[in-house]
């Protein structure tokens, strides 16, 4: 009977040892699995964040480019050169007003981009709009005036020149800000990609 008790105790100790070994192994595997899952989650989250950042930066760059092109058109349409061209080409009032409305639409498009992506430049676009309205008002007066050398025509040209210079100056300042914003976007992507690698 003693033999049987020893066999029973040995079997029981073997079972306990097997249970403890299985428990320790299972716990270790769970910890390893948790560590791997956390690592995978961090990698996946970082990848998603990087992709999201790239998409956002690409969108903002596209909007900066659009804004730059629009401002170039606005600057051209509100320049002394265009004033002279319109005056010498005897542009009809109807055609002139269509160009004026197209110019307003360009400014509104720039304001929309600014409102959504770059609100800090909105006030400058409002200044451009105000100066543009002056420019086109005086330009229409020139087109309506039969140029006979009267002072009113010269007064209109002076006001057009003044508005055009202000628009050019404001536009130039905004374009400089666009360049700075573009550089910031480039640095943002570069820094974030350096951190994540």
mmCIF file of C-alpha atoms in Angstrom:
data_model
loop_
_atom_site.group_PDB
_atom_site.id
_atom_site.type_symbol
_atom_site.label_atom_id
_atom_site.label_comp_id
_atom_site.label_asym_id
_atom_site.label_seq_id
_atom_site.Cartn_x
_atom_site.Cartn_y
_atom_site.Cartn_z
ATOM 1 C CA UNK A 1 0.000 0.000 0.000
ATOM 2 C CA UNK A 2 2.929 2.204 0.638
ATOM 3 C CA UNK A 3 3.893 1.885 -2.998
ATOM 4 C CA UNK A 4 0.479 2.989 -4.080
ATOM 5 C CA UNK A 5 0.559 6.055 -1.822
ATOM 6 C CA UNK A 6 3.953 7.010 -3.247
ATOM 7 C CA UNK A 7 2.601 6.572 -6.772
ATOM 8 C CA UNK A 8 -0.480 8.627 -5.865
ATOM 9 C CA UNK A 9 1.613 11.387 -4.259
ATOM 10 C CA UNK A 10 3.989 11.330 -7.245
ATOM 11 C CA UNK A 11 1.060 11.564 -9.646
ATOM 12 C CA UNK A 12 -0.466 14.342 -7.581
ATOM 13 C CA UNK A 13 2.844 16.252 -7.435
ATOM 14 C CA UNK A 14 3.292 15.686 -11.179
ATOM 15 C CA UNK A 15 -0.211 17.048 -11.823
ATOM 16 C CA UNK A 16 0.429 20.066 -9.583
ATOM 17 C CA UNK A 17 3.766 20.722 -11.309
ATOM 18 C CA UNK A 18 2.115 20.374 -14.721
ATOM 19 C CA UNK A 19 -0.671 22.749 -13.648
ATOM 20 C CA UNK A 20 1.814 25.338 -12.311
ATOM 21 C CA UNK A 21 3.928 25.046 -15.471
ATOM 22 C CA UNK A 22 0.848 25.433 -17.682
ATOM 23 C CA UNK A 23 -0.325 28.410 -15.627
ATOM 24 C CA UNK A 24 3.070 30.159 -15.785
ATOM 25 C CA UNK A 25 3.392 29.423 -19.507
ATOM 26 C CA UNK A 26 -0.137 30.696 -20.166
ATOM 27 C CA UNK A 27 0.489 33.860 -18.152
ATOM 28 C CA UNK A 28 3.781 34.484 -19.989
ATOM 29 C CA UNK A 29 2.113 33.947 -23.358
ATOM 30 C CA UNK A 30 -0.680 36.350 -22.412
ATOM 31 C CA UNK A 31 1.849 38.994 -21.372
ATOM 32 C CA UNK A 32 3.789 38.525 -24.613
ATOM 33 C CA UNK A 33 0.538 38.692 -26.599
ATOM 34 C CA UNK A 34 -0.500 41.877 -24.744
ATOM 35 C CA UNK A 35 2.920 43.474 -25.383
ATOM 36 C CA UNK A 36 2.724 42.533 -29.087
ATOM 37 C CA UNK A 37 -0.848 43.816 -29.334
ATOM 38 C CA UNK A 38 0.154 47.132 -27.718
ATOM 39 C CA UNK A 39 3.110 47.416 -30.075
ATOM 40 C CA UNK A 40 0.916 46.626 -33.110
ATOM 41 C CA UNK A 41 -1.652 49.161 -31.904
ATOM 42 C CA UNK A 42 0.998 51.880 -31.529
ATOM 43 C CA UNK A 43 2.426 51.114 -34.970
ATOM 44 C CA UNK A 44 -1.039 51.089 -36.538
ATOM 45 C CA UNK A 45 -2.036 54.316 -34.774
ATOM 46 C CA UNK A 46 1.213 55.980 -35.818
ATOM 47 C CA UNK A 47 0.717 54.863 -39.422
ATOM 48 C CA UNK A 48 -2.836 56.192 -39.462
ATOM 49 C CA UNK A 49 -1.710 59.475 -37.875
ATOM 50 C CA UNK A 50 1.091 59.855 -40.433
ATOM 51 C CA UNK A 51 -1.258 59.139 -43.329
ATOM 52 C CA UNK A 52 -3.833 61.555 -41.956
ATOM 53 C CA UNK A 53 -1.140 64.211 -41.530
ATOM 54 C CA UNK A 54 0.117 63.667 -45.085
ATOM 55 C CA UNK A 55 -3.419 64.010 -46.447
ATOM 56 C CA UNK A 56 -4.095 67.140 -44.394
ATOM 57 C CA UNK A 57 -0.788 68.706 -45.407
ATOM 58 C CA UNK A 58 -1.444 67.866 -49.071
ATOM 59 C CA UNK A 59 -4.890 69.475 -48.828
ATOM 60 C CA UNK A 60 -3.527 72.572 -47.111
ATOM 61 C CA UNK A 61 -0.742 72.840 -49.717
ATOM 62 C CA UNK A 62 -3.335 72.577 -52.475
ATOM 63 C CA UNK A 63 -5.379 75.341 -50.836
ATOM 64 C CA UNK A 64 -2.257 77.505 -50.483
ATOM 65 C CA UNK A 65 -1.536 76.997 -54.167
ATOM 66 C CA UNK A 66 -5.132 77.868 -55.093
ATOM 67 C CA UNK A 67 -5.008 80.936 -52.889
ATOM 68 C CA UNK A 68 -1.724 82.042 -54.464
ATOM 69 C CA UNK A 69 -3.107 81.647 -58.001
ATOM 70 C CA UNK A 70 -6.315 83.479 -57.100
ATOM 71 C CA UNK A 71 -4.364 86.332 -55.529
ATOM 72 C CA UNK A 72 -2.189 86.569 -58.646
ATOM 73 C CA UNK A 73 -5.321 86.908 -60.786
ATOM 74 C CA UNK A 74 -6.820 89.459 -58.400
ATOM 75 C CA UNK A 75 -3.613 91.474 -58.412
ATOM 76 C CA UNK A 76 -3.555 91.460 -62.207
ATOM 77 C CA UNK A 77 -7.248 92.307 -62.584
ATOM 78 C CA UNK A 78 -6.874 95.225 -60.181
ATOM 79 C CA UNK A 79 -3.712 96.703 -61.659
ATOM 80 C CA UNK A 80 -2.967 99.951 -63.424
ATOM 81 C CA UNK A 81 -2.091 97.935 -66.514
ATOM 82 C CA UNK A 82 -5.593 96.474 -66.694
ATOM 83 C CA UNK A 83 -7.045 99.934 -66.112
ATOM 84 C CA UNK A 84 -5.145 101.292 -69.109
ATOM 85 C CA UNK A 85 -6.080 98.273 -71.241
ATOM 86 C CA UNK A 86 -9.760 98.592 -70.363
ATOM 87 C CA UNK A 87 -9.708 102.331 -70.967
ATOM 88 C CA UNK A 88 -7.954 102.134 -74.310
ATOM 89 C CA UNK A 89 -9.917 99.115 -75.558
ATOM 90 C CA UNK A 90 -13.216 100.944 -75.072
ATOM 91 C CA UNK A 91 -14.578 98.003 -73.096
ATOM 92 C CA UNK A 92 -18.383 98.016 -73.015
ATOM 93 C CA UNK A 93 -20.033 98.577 -69.633
ATOM 94 C CA UNK A 94 -21.678 95.167 -69.878
ATOM 95 C CA UNK A 95 -18.346 93.402 -70.457
ATOM 96 C CA UNK A 96 -16.745 95.550 -67.777
ATOM 97 C CA UNK A 97 -19.394 94.562 -65.235
ATOM 98 C CA UNK A 98 -18.969 90.884 -66.087
ATOM 99 C CA UNK A 99 -15.245 91.233 -65.384
ATOM 100 C CA UNK A 100 -16.042 93.051 -62.153
ATOM 101 C CA UNK A 101 -18.339 90.224 -61.009
ATOM 102 C CA UNK A 102 -15.722 87.631 -61.994
ATOM 103 C CA UNK A 103 -13.189 89.590 -59.917
ATOM 104 C CA UNK A 104 -15.612 89.617 -56.954
ATOM 105 C CA UNK A 105 -16.057 85.855 -57.320
ATOM 106 C CA UNK A 106 -12.283 85.378 -57.194
ATOM 107 C CA UNK A 107 -12.102 87.392 -53.990
ATOM 108 C CA UNK A 108 -15.016 85.449 -52.490
ATOM 109 C CA UNK A 109 -13.299 82.182 -53.407
ATOM 110 C CA UNK A 110 -10.129 83.375 -51.675
ATOM 111 C CA UNK A 111 -12.192 84.409 -48.644
ATOM 112 C CA UNK A 112 -13.812 80.960 -48.505
ATOM 113 C CA UNK A 113 -10.441 79.197 -48.600
ATOM 114 C CA UNK A 114 -9.169 81.574 -45.951
ATOM 115 C CA UNK A 115 -12.196 81.069 -43.704
ATOM 116 C CA UNK A 116 -11.782 77.291 -43.765
ATOM 117 C CA UNK A 117 -8.003 76.904 -43.760
ATOM 118 C CA UNK A 118 -6.240 80.190 -42.978
ATOM 119 C CA UNK A 119 -8.541 82.504 -40.981
ATOM 120 C CA UNK A 120 -5.612 84.725 -39.982
ATOM 121 C CA UNK A 121 -5.501 86.235 -43.502
ATOM 122 C CA UNK A 122 -9.242 86.843 -43.853
ATOM 123 C CA UNK A 123 -8.966 90.476 -42.713
ATOM 124 C CA UNK A 124 -6.421 91.160 -45.476
ATOM 125 C CA UNK A 125 -8.737 89.686 -48.079
ATOM 126 C CA UNK A 126 -11.490 91.968 -46.790
ATOM 127 C CA UNK A 127 -9.121 94.908 -47.322
ATOM 128 C CA UNK A 128 -8.452 93.706 -50.862
ATOM 129 C CA UNK A 129 -12.197 93.480 -51.467
ATOM 130 C CA UNK A 130 -12.710 97.060 -50.261
ATOM 131 C CA UNK A 131 -9.858 98.393 -52.405
ATOM 132 C CA UNK A 132 -11.060 96.351 -55.367
ATOM 133 C CA UNK A 133 -14.503 97.912 -55.091
ATOM 134 C CA UNK A 134 -12.863 101.355 -55.182
ATOM 135 C CA UNK A 135 -10.718 100.338 -58.140
ATOM 136 C CA UNK A 136 -13.662 99.103 -60.192
ATOM 137 C CA UNK A 137 -15.884 102.046 -59.209
ATOM 138 C CA UNK A 138 -13.354 104.570 -60.484
ATOM 139 C CA UNK A 139 -12.592 102.440 -63.519
ATOM 140 C CA UNK A 140 -16.270 102.473 -64.452
ATOM 141 C CA UNK A 141 -16.270 106.260 -64.074
ATOM 142 C CA UNK A 142 -13.387 106.417 -66.547
ATOM 143 C CA UNK A 143 -15.223 104.190 -69.006
ATOM 144 C CA UNK A 144 -18.311 106.383 -68.680
ATOM 145 C CA UNK A 145 -16.360 109.613 -69.095
ATOM 146 C CA UNK A 146 -15.697 110.981 -72.517
ATOM 147 C CA UNK A 147 -11.997 111.700 -72.069
ATOM 148 C CA UNK A 148 -11.666 115.364 -72.961
ATOM 149 C CA UNK A 149 -8.858 116.219 -70.618
ATOM 150 C CA UNK A 150 -11.109 117.188 -67.737
ATOM 151 C CA UNK A 151 -9.787 116.799 -64.197
ATOM 152 C CA UNK A 152 -12.431 114.198 -63.282
ATOM 153 C CA UNK A 153 -10.731 111.657 -65.517
ATOM 154 C CA UNK A 154 -7.348 112.320 -63.917
ATOM 155 C CA UNK A 155 -8.898 112.157 -60.451
ATOM 156 C CA UNK A 156 -10.306 108.717 -61.300
ATOM 157 C CA UNK A 157 -6.897 107.543 -62.514
ATOM 158 C CA UNK A 158 -5.304 108.735 -59.264
ATOM 159 C CA UNK A 159 -7.858 106.798 -57.228
ATOM 160 C CA UNK A 160 -7.372 103.709 -59.393
ATOM 161 C CA UNK A 161 -3.610 103.939 -58.978
ATOM 162 C CA UNK A 162 -3.952 104.305 -55.211
ATOM 163 C CA UNK A 163 -6.305 101.299 -54.943
ATOM 164 C CA UNK A 164 -4.107 99.211 -57.259
ATOM 165 C CA UNK A 165 -0.997 99.976 -55.198
ATOM 166 C CA UNK A 166 -2.773 99.016 -51.958
ATOM 167 C CA UNK A 167 -4.105 95.796 -53.493
ATOM 168 C CA UNK A 168 -0.653 94.935 -54.797
ATOM 169 C CA UNK A 169 0.909 95.578 -51.391
ATOM 170 C CA UNK A 170 -1.675 93.531 -49.474
ATOM 171 C CA UNK A 171 -1.486 90.727 -52.036
ATOM 172 C CA UNK A 172 2.287 90.669 -51.766
ATOM 173 C CA UNK A 173 2.053 90.421 -47.964
ATOM 174 C CA UNK A 174 -0.425 87.544 -48.191
ATOM 175 C CA UNK A 175 1.768 85.739 -50.722
ATOM 176 C CA UNK A 176 4.702 86.070 -48.328
ATOM 177 C CA UNK A 177 2.507 84.557 -45.605
ATOM 178 C CA UNK A 178 1.554 81.749 -48.012
ATOM 179 C CA UNK A 179 5.251 81.031 -48.537
ATOM 180 C CA UNK A 180 5.793 80.903 -44.768
ATOM 181 C CA UNK A 181 2.780 78.618 -44.298
ATOM 182 C CA UNK A 182 4.099 76.320 -47.034
ATOM 183 C CA UNK A 183 7.451 76.088 -45.266
ATOM 184 C CA UNK A 184 5.725 75.365 -41.946
ATOM 185 C CA UNK A 185 3.765 72.555 -43.603
ATOM 186 C CA UNK A 186 6.967 71.090 -45.023
ATOM 187 C CA UNK A 187 8.640 71.214 -41.616
ATOM 188 C CA UNK A 188 5.576 69.689 -39.924
ATOM 189 C CA UNK A 189 5.632 66.657 -42.188
ATOM 190 C CA UNK A 190 9.407 66.294 -41.949
ATOM 191 C CA UNK A 191 9.406 66.518 -38.134
ATOM 192 C CA UNK A 192 6.485 64.132 -37.720
ATOM 193 C CA UNK A 193 8.004 61.570 -40.066
ATOM 194 C CA UNK A 194 11.360 61.833 -38.266
ATOM 195 C CA UNK A 195 9.666 61.267 -34.903
ATOM 196 C CA UNK A 196 7.663 58.255 -36.066
ATOM 197 C CA UNK A 197 10.618 56.400 -37.613
#
